[in-house]
Short mmCIF file of C-alpha atoms and ligand atoms in Angstrom, two decimals:
data_model
loop_
_atom_site.label_atom_id
_atom_site.label_comp_id
_atom_site.label_asym_id
_atom_site.label_seq_id
_atom_site.Cartn_x
_atom_site.Cartn_y
_atom_site.Cartn_z
CA UNK A 444 -12.83 15.00 -18.50
CA UNK A 445 -10.09 16.26 -20.88
CA UNK A 446 -7.26 18.34 -19.63
CA UNK A 447 -7.55 20.41 -22.66
CA UNK A 448 -11.08 21.56 -21.48
CA UNK A 449 -11.27 25.19 -20.33
CA UNK A 450 -10.96 26.05 -16.72
CA UNK A 451 -14.61 27.11 -16.54
CA UNK A 452 -15.73 23.65 -17.89
CA UNK A 453 -13.56 21.90 -15.34
CA UNK A 454 -14.74 24.13 -12.52
CA UNK A 455 -18.36 23.43 -13.60
CA UNK A 456 -17.77 19.81 -13.46
CA UNK A 457 -16.06 19.99 -10.08
CA UNK A 458 -19.08 21.87 -8.67
CA UNK A 459 -21.59 19.51 -10.16
CA UNK A 460 -19.57 16.58 -8.82
CA UNK A 461 -19.22 17.91 -5.23
CA UNK A 462 -21.91 20.49 -4.96
CA UNK A 463 -21.32 21.18 -1.30
CA UNK A 464 -17.62 22.08 -1.83
CA UNK A 465 -16.30 25.45 -2.95
CA UNK A 466 -14.98 25.76 -6.45
CA UNK A 467 -11.41 25.93 -7.39
CA UNK A 468 -9.77 29.38 -7.53
CA UNK A 469 -12.14 30.95 -4.82
CA UNK A 470 -9.01 32.02 -3.03
CA UNK A 471 -5.67 30.46 -2.69
CA UNK A 472 -4.32 32.34 0.16
CA UNK A 473 -1.58 30.80 2.20
CA UNK A 474 -3.45 29.21 5.13
CA UNK A 475 -2.30 28.30 8.45
CA UNK A 476 -2.39 24.52 9.51
CA UNK A 477 -5.60 25.17 11.47
CA UNK A 478 -8.43 27.45 11.36
CA UNK A 479 -9.96 27.27 7.81
CA UNK A 480 -8.65 28.04 4.43
CA UNK A 481 -8.85 25.34 1.65
CA UNK A 482 -6.99 22.43 0.11
CA UNK A 483 -7.18 21.61 -3.70
CA UNK A 484 -6.89 18.20 -4.84
CA UNK A 485 -6.16 16.80 -8.23
CA UNK A 486 -7.36 13.28 -8.07
CA UNK A 487 -7.83 10.11 -10.12
CA UNK A 488 -10.38 8.70 -7.70
CA UNK A 489 -13.75 9.83 -6.74
CA UNK A 490 -16.06 7.51 -4.42
CA UNK A 491 -18.93 8.58 -2.26
CA UNK A 492 -17.09 7.32 0.83
CA UNK A 493 -14.29 9.71 0.02
CA UNK A 494 -16.70 12.44 0.25
CA UNK A 495 -17.72 11.45 3.63
CA UNK A 496 -14.15 11.46 4.73
CA UNK A 497 -13.34 14.88 3.24
CA UNK A 498 -16.60 16.13 5.04
CA UNK A 499 -15.30 14.74 8.34
CA UNK A 500 -11.88 16.46 7.65
CA UNK A 501 -13.69 19.69 6.93
CA UNK A 502 -15.57 19.48 10.27
CA UNK A 503 -12.50 18.68 12.20
CA UNK A 504 -10.25 21.42 10.79
CA UNK A 505 -12.52 23.92 9.07
CA UNK A 506 -10.44 23.48 5.78
CA UNK A 507 -12.62 23.28 2.79
CA UNK A 508 -11.70 20.33 0.37
CA UNK A 509 -11.94 20.93 -3.41
CA UNK A 510 -11.46 18.23 -5.83
CA UNK A 511 -10.71 18.04 -9.54
CA UNK A 512 -11.06 14.57 -10.88
CA UNK A 513 -9.51 13.30 -14.10
CA UNK A 514 -7.25 10.49 -15.45
CA UNK A 515 -3.88 10.37 -13.73
CA UNK A 516 -1.91 11.26 -17.05
CA UNK A 517 -4.13 14.14 -17.71
CA UNK A 518 -3.79 15.41 -14.18
CA UNK A 519 -0.03 15.36 -14.56
CA UNK A 520 -0.08 17.00 -17.94
CA UNK A 521 -2.21 19.76 -16.41
CA UNK A 522 0.14 20.34 -13.42
CA UNK A 523 3.06 20.47 -15.94
CA UNK A 524 1.18 23.09 -18.04
CA UNK A 525 0.03 25.25 -15.16
CA UNK A 526 3.46 25.28 -13.35
CA UNK A 527 3.79 27.66 -10.41
CA UNK A 528 0.22 29.12 -11.37
CA UNK A 529 -1.38 25.79 -10.45
CA UNK A 530 -4.08 25.84 -7.78
CA UNK A 531 -3.34 22.31 -6.92
CA UNK A 532 -2.08 21.14 -3.33
CA UNK A 533 -2.13 17.44 -3.65
CA UNK A 534 -1.84 14.91 -6.59
CA UNK A 535 -3.51 11.60 -5.90
CA UNK A 536 -2.63 8.83 -8.41
CA UNK A 537 -2.03 5.14 -8.67
CA UNK A 538 1.07 3.01 -8.84
CA UNK A 539 4.44 3.86 -7.46
CA UNK A 540 5.81 3.81 -10.97
CA UNK A 541 3.59 6.86 -11.74
CA UNK A 542 4.23 8.62 -8.43
CA UNK A 543 7.94 8.47 -9.06
CA UNK A 544 7.33 9.82 -12.60
CA UNK A 545 5.57 12.77 -10.98
CA UNK A 546 8.46 13.38 -8.65
CA UNK A 547 10.92 13.27 -11.54
CA UNK A 548 8.94 15.65 -13.65
CA UNK A 549 9.23 18.09 -10.71
CA UNK A 550 5.54 18.00 -9.94
CA UNK A 551 5.88 17.20 -6.27
CA UNK A 552 7.73 18.60 -3.22
CA UNK A 553 9.21 16.83 -0.27
CA UNK A 554 7.32 17.16 2.98
CA UNK A 555 8.27 16.03 6.53
CA UNK A 556 5.63 14.68 8.78
CA UNK A 557 6.22 12.50 11.85
CA UNK A 558 2.58 11.31 11.59
CA UNK A 559 2.88 10.10 7.96
CA UNK A 560 6.23 8.58 8.88
CA UNK A 561 4.52 6.73 11.57
CA UNK A 562 1.50 5.76 9.60
CA UNK A 563 2.90 4.74 6.32
CA UNK A 564 5.52 1.95 6.40
CA UNK A 565 8.88 3.01 4.78
CA UNK A 566 8.56 0.66 1.87
CA UNK A 567 5.32 2.25 0.69
CA UNK A 568 6.49 5.79 0.56
CA UNK A 569 9.28 7.87 -1.02
CA UNK A 570 12.32 8.05 1.17
CA UNK A 571 12.65 11.79 0.67
CA UNK A 572 8.82 12.44 1.40
CA UNK A 573 7.71 13.32 -2.12
CA UNK A 574 4.93 10.73 -2.02
CA UNK A 575 3.11 8.47 0.21
CA UNK A 576 1.17 5.22 -0.42
CA UNK A 577 -2.30 5.52 1.12
CA UNK A 578 -3.88 2.16 -0.12
CA UNK A 579 -2.47 -1.08 -1.08
CA UNK A 580 -3.34 -3.59 -3.83
CA UNK A 581 -1.86 -6.85 -4.82
CA UNK A 582 -1.28 -8.01 -8.28
CA UNK A 583 -2.54 -11.57 -8.22
CA UNK A 584 -3.41 -14.62 -10.36
CA UNK A 585 -7.06 -15.15 -11.01
CA UNK A 586 -8.04 -18.62 -12.25
CA UNK A 587 -11.10 -20.47 -13.46
CA UNK A 588 -12.41 -22.53 -10.64
CA UNK A 589 -13.51 -25.41 -12.81
CA UNK A 590 -10.66 -25.69 -15.16
CA UNK A 591 -7.75 -24.88 -12.93
CA UNK A 592 -6.74 -26.51 -9.63
CA UNK A 593 -5.29 -23.97 -7.17
CA UNK A 594 -2.82 -26.56 -6.15
CA UNK A 595 -1.15 -26.26 -9.69
CA UNK A 596 -0.60 -22.47 -9.12
CA UNK A 597 2.59 -21.25 -7.31
CA UNK A 598 4.44 -18.23 -8.66
CA UNK A 599 4.38 -15.56 -11.39
CA UNK A 600 7.45 -17.40 -12.76
CA UNK A 601 5.65 -20.70 -12.96
CA UNK A 602 3.14 -19.37 -15.30
CA UNK A 603 5.95 -19.55 -18.11
CA UNK A 604 5.88 -23.42 -17.90
CA UNK A 605 4.78 -25.21 -20.96
CA UNK A 606 1.57 -26.57 -19.27
CA UNK A 607 0.19 -22.88 -19.35
CA UNK A 608 0.86 -22.48 -23.17
CA UNK A 609 -2.21 -20.55 -24.69
CA UNK A 610 -3.95 -20.11 -21.24
CA UNK A 611 -2.48 -16.87 -19.89
CA UNK A 612 -4.47 -13.60 -19.88
CA UNK A 613 -2.79 -10.32 -19.27
CA UNK A 614 -3.29 -6.78 -20.34
CA UNK A 615 -0.80 -4.63 -22.64
CA UNK A 616 2.83 -3.77 -21.61
CA UNK A 617 1.94 -0.03 -21.97
CA UNK A 618 0.14 -0.41 -18.65
CA UNK A 619 2.03 0.85 -15.56
CA UNK A 620 0.81 -2.07 -13.46
CA UNK A 621 2.65 -4.56 -15.62
CA UNK A 622 5.62 -2.30 -15.93
CA UNK A 623 5.89 -2.08 -12.02
CA UNK A 624 5.43 -5.92 -11.78
CA UNK A 625 8.34 -6.49 -14.17
CA UNK A 626 10.34 -3.86 -12.44
CA UNK A 627 9.77 -5.67 -9.25
CA UNK A 628 11.21 -8.82 -10.93
CA UNK A 629 14.14 -6.97 -12.21
CA UNK A 630 14.76 -5.73 -8.58
CA UNK A 631 14.35 -9.28 -7.10
CA UNK A 632 15.78 -11.52 -9.73
CA UNK A 633 17.91 -9.41 -12.10
CA UNK A 634 17.55 -8.26 -15.66
CA UNK A 635 18.06 -11.66 -17.42
CA UNK A 636 15.60 -13.51 -15.21
CA UNK A 637 12.92 -10.71 -15.74
CA UNK A 638 13.51 -10.97 -19.52
CA UNK A 639 13.10 -14.77 -19.42
CA UNK A 640 9.85 -14.28 -17.51
CA UNK A 641 8.39 -11.56 -19.86
CA UNK A 642 9.26 -13.81 -22.97
CA UNK A 643 7.78 -16.81 -21.43
CA UNK A 644 4.62 -15.05 -20.52
CA UNK A 645 4.37 -13.78 -24.30
CA UNK A 646 4.76 -17.48 -25.36
CA UNK A 647 1.91 -18.64 -23.12
CA UNK A 648 -0.50 -15.80 -23.92
CA UNK A 649 -4.11 -16.90 -24.75
CA UNK A 650 -4.38 -13.89 -26.98
CA UNK A 651 -2.86 -10.63 -27.97
CA UNK A 652 -3.22 -8.30 -24.92
CA UNK A 653 -6.26 -6.38 -25.03
CA UNK A 654 -8.43 -4.40 -22.58
CA UNK A 655 -7.90 -3.69 -18.86
CA UNK A 656 -7.67 -6.10 -15.92
CA UNK A 657 -11.56 -6.49 -15.68
CA UNK A 658 -11.55 -7.62 -19.29
CA UNK A 659 -8.97 -10.22 -18.45
CA UNK A 660 -11.09 -11.55 -15.51
CA UNK A 661 -14.05 -11.67 -17.77
CA UNK A 662 -12.12 -13.58 -20.49
CA UNK A 663 -11.17 -16.11 -17.75
CA UNK A 664 -14.89 -16.59 -16.94
CA UNK A 665 -15.83 -16.83 -20.56
CA UNK A 666 -13.10 -19.46 -21.27
CA UNK A 667 -10.79 -17.38 -23.59
CA UNK A 668 -7.90 -18.43 -21.03
CA UNK A 669 -7.61 -20.12 -17.76
CA UNK A 670 -5.55 -17.78 -15.61
CA UNK A 671 -5.06 -13.90 -15.57
CA UNK A 672 -2.66 -11.57 -13.71
CA UNK A 673 -4.74 -8.65 -12.28
CA UNK A 674 -5.05 -6.28 -9.35
CA UNK A 675 -7.17 -7.41 -6.42
CA UNK A 676 -9.67 -4.49 -6.41
CA UNK A 677 -10.95 -5.33 -9.87
CA UNK A 678 -12.11 -8.74 -8.57
CA UNK A 679 -13.62 -6.86 -5.47
CA UNK A 680 -15.49 -4.58 -7.81
CA UNK A 681 -16.97 -7.42 -9.70
CA UNK A 682 -17.97 -9.21 -6.47
CA UNK A 683 -19.74 -6.04 -5.19
CA UNK A 684 -21.33 -5.22 -8.62
CA UNK A 685 -24.96 -4.31 -8.96
CA UNK A 686 -24.87 -6.37 -12.18
CA UNK A 687 -25.76 -10.16 -11.76
CA UNK A 688 -23.60 -10.79 -14.87
CA UNK A 689 -20.61 -9.15 -13.20
CA UNK A 690 -21.23 -11.05 -9.91
CA UNK A 691 -21.36 -14.40 -11.78
CA UNK A 692 -17.96 -13.58 -13.41
CA UNK A 693 -16.53 -13.00 -9.90
CA UNK A 694 -18.18 -16.32 -8.75
CA UNK A 695 -16.39 -18.23 -11.58
CA UNK A 696 -12.92 -17.10 -10.53
CA UNK A 697 -10.62 -17.66 -7.63
CA UNK A 698 -7.92 -15.39 -6.31
CA UNK A 699 -4.46 -16.80 -5.87
CA UNK A 700 -1.65 -14.89 -4.10
CA UNK A 701 1.54 -15.98 -5.97
CA UNK A 702 5.04 -16.49 -4.44
CA UNK A 703 4.01 -17.11 -1.00
CA UNK A 704 6.96 -19.38 -0.19
CA UNK A 705 9.29 -16.92 -1.49
CA UNK A 706 9.41 -12.95 -1.76
CA UNK A 707 5.49 -12.72 -1.52
CA UNK A 708 2.87 -11.29 -3.90
CA UNK A 709 3.75 -8.03 -5.80
CA UNK A 710 1.91 -5.19 -3.92
CA UNK A 711 1.60 -1.61 -5.27
CA UNK A 712 -0.14 1.54 -3.91
CA UNK A 713 -2.29 4.36 -4.72
CA UNK A 714 -0.87 7.40 -3.11
CA UNK A 715 -0.45 11.11 -3.00
CA UNK A 716 2.09 13.94 -2.87
CA UNK A 717 2.06 17.59 -2.09
CA UNK A 718 2.40 19.46 -5.46
CA UNK A 719 5.70 21.59 -6.19
CA UNK A 720 3.79 24.86 -5.97
CA UNK A 721 1.06 24.07 -3.57
CA UNK A 722 -0.68 27.33 -2.39
CA UNK A 723 -2.07 25.59 0.64
CA UNK A 724 0.96 23.42 1.72
CA UNK A 725 0.19 23.21 5.41
CA UNK A 726 -3.49 22.22 4.66
CA UNK A 727 -2.30 19.72 2.09
CA UNK A 728 -0.01 17.96 4.75
CA UNK A 729 -2.83 17.89 7.32
CA UNK A 730 -5.16 16.18 4.79
CA UNK A 731 -2.48 13.47 3.94
CA UNK A 732 -2.00 12.80 7.71
CA UNK A 733 -5.75 12.51 8.26
CA UNK A 734 -6.08 9.95 5.22
CA UNK A 735 -3.15 8.04 6.74
CA UNK A 736 -4.64 7.72 10.21
CA UNK A 737 -6.59 4.97 11.82
CA UNK A 738 -9.85 6.81 11.68
CA UNK A 739 -9.81 7.26 7.77
CA UNK A 740 -7.72 4.22 6.44
CA UNK A 741 -10.36 1.70 6.68
CA UNK A 742 -12.99 3.69 4.71
CA UNK A 743 -10.34 5.09 2.35
CA UNK A 744 -9.09 1.63 1.40
CA UNK A 745 -12.52 -0.13 1.35
CA UNK A 746 -13.92 2.45 -1.00
CA UNK A 747 -11.94 0.83 -3.82
CA UNK A 748 -11.82 -2.72 -2.35
CA UNK A 749 -8.13 -2.10 -1.37
CA UNK A 750 -6.08 -2.80 1.61
CA UNK A 751 -4.99 -0.17 4.21
CA UNK A 752 -1.37 0.88 4.54
CA UNK A 753 -1.63 1.46 8.25
CA UNK A 754 -0.47 -1.68 9.99
CA UNK A 755 -3.02 -1.35 12.76
CA UNK A 756 -6.06 -1.16 10.53
CA UNK A 757 -7.85 -4.23 9.45
CA UNK A 758 -8.91 -4.92 5.89
CA UNK A 759 -12.51 -4.95 4.58
CA UNK A 760 -14.09 -8.34 5.36
CA UNK A 761 -15.10 -8.58 1.82
CA UNK A 762 -11.42 -9.03 0.97
CA UNK A 763 -10.81 -11.56 3.83
CA UNK A 764 -12.45 -14.29 1.88
CA UNK A 765 -9.31 -14.37 -0.18
CA UNK A 766 -7.29 -15.02 2.75
CA UNK A 767 -4.18 -13.61 4.39
CA UNK A 768 -1.19 -13.15 2.22
CA UNK A 769 2.64 -12.58 2.33
CA UNK A 770 3.46 -9.40 0.30
CA UNK A 771 6.68 -8.45 -1.44
CA UNK A 772 8.04 -5.71 0.88
CA UNK A 773 10.27 -4.32 -1.85
CA UNK A 774 10.76 -0.53 -1.48
CA UNK A 775 8.24 0.71 -4.13
CA UNK A 776 10.57 3.61 -5.17
CA UNK A 777 12.75 1.29 -7.07
CA UNK A 778 9.76 0.39 -9.37
CA UNK A 779 9.94 3.94 -10.70
CA UNK A 780 13.76 3.85 -10.93
CA UNK A 781 13.46 0.48 -12.97
CA UNK A 782 10.54 1.50 -15.13
CA UNK A 783 12.49 2.36 -18.25
CA UNK A 784 14.39 -0.97 -17.93
CA UNK A 785 11.05 -2.77 -17.69
CA UNK A 786 9.53 -1.11 -20.71
CA UNK A 787 12.77 -1.87 -22.61
CA UNK A 788 12.34 -5.61 -21.88
CA UNK A 789 8.76 -5.60 -22.88
CA UNK A 790 9.74 -4.15 -26.28
CA UNK A 791 12.46 -6.61 -26.66
CA UNK A 792 10.32 -9.59 -26.04
CA UNK A 793 7.50 -8.34 -28.22
CA UNK A 794 4.85 -8.03 -25.34
CA UNK A 795 2.50 -5.58 -27.00
FE1 FE2 B 604 -6.68 0.36 -11.77
#
C-alpha cells in the first residue's frame, strides 16, 4: 500500500482487511479511558491472531480498533505529512533504531503508565515513555547443519576470522537490523572495534549483500554460503511455512545464539508509541497496556514467532527448540542514538 494513495483508497483497504472494524475518520472525538470511542493504529504488522486480540480488547473496553497497515517508512512519512490532522493514535513499527527515529522526527509523544513500566523491562523501552517494546527478536547466526559444526561458532566477532572467508551471508547495510547490530557493537566495544568487525565481515562475505533475511537463510541451505546473520522469526516463519520447500530450508539450518559467554545475543524489539497528535490518547494508552499484559503477550509475540517482553510470559514452544539464550541487555534507546555512527562505518568499510 503506497502512502501516496488517496485516503479513500486506504480506507477501502482497511475496511477490506478488517471488515468488522469501523473505518478511519468515522469520528475522532476525544474519548474517556473507558466506555467506548475508538483507537486508530498505523501498523507495519497484520496477523490474524492480532485481530483476535483486538476483538478481545474491544469486548473488554467497548473501544473500537481501526488499523491502517503499510510499510514502516511509509507510515512515518504519512504521519509527518498529516501533522496535527492525523487520525492516528498509535504507531507500531520494528526495531528500536526506527522507533528512536520516529521520536526524533517528533511523531510520538511521551506517556506515563505504571502498567507499561511494570510490564516492559526498562532496557526495552524509551526512558521518557515515547515508545515501548512489545515483542523481542534476537539477531542470530544461522548455519548449515552439514557443513558447519556448531562447536566452531562462538561470537559475531569470530565470524571475521580467516576460516570464514567467502562463507558469510548477510543483507545490505541499508537495513535497520544491521545498523542496530553495529550500533550495539559501538556501544559495547567502541567505534574502532565496531569498524574492525564490519570490515572483517565484508572481507568474509560469500557474495555482495542482496535480499532480506529469508534470502540469506535460503542461500545457506542452497550452499551459497555456510552461515548467515538473521533475525530469529524468519527461521520460525520458514519452520511453520505451508510450503514444503520452505520447511526443508528450515530443516537444513541450525540456530546459534552468539556471544553467550559474554554480553549475549543482540536483541531488538517491535514496539509502539502514542502519536504526537493522537485524537484518542487515553484509548491508545489503554491498548498499549493491554498488549503488554500477561493475557496478550504470548499471542502477540507468537503471531510472528517472536519472544514476549513481559518477564512472566513463556515463549512459544516452537521457539523453545532453539534453546534458552543469554540476551544483551543494552538499553535499546542507544541503538537509535548511535545509528548515524553505524551507517558511517558501513560506508567507510564498503558494506553495500
Ligand atoms: Fe523483519
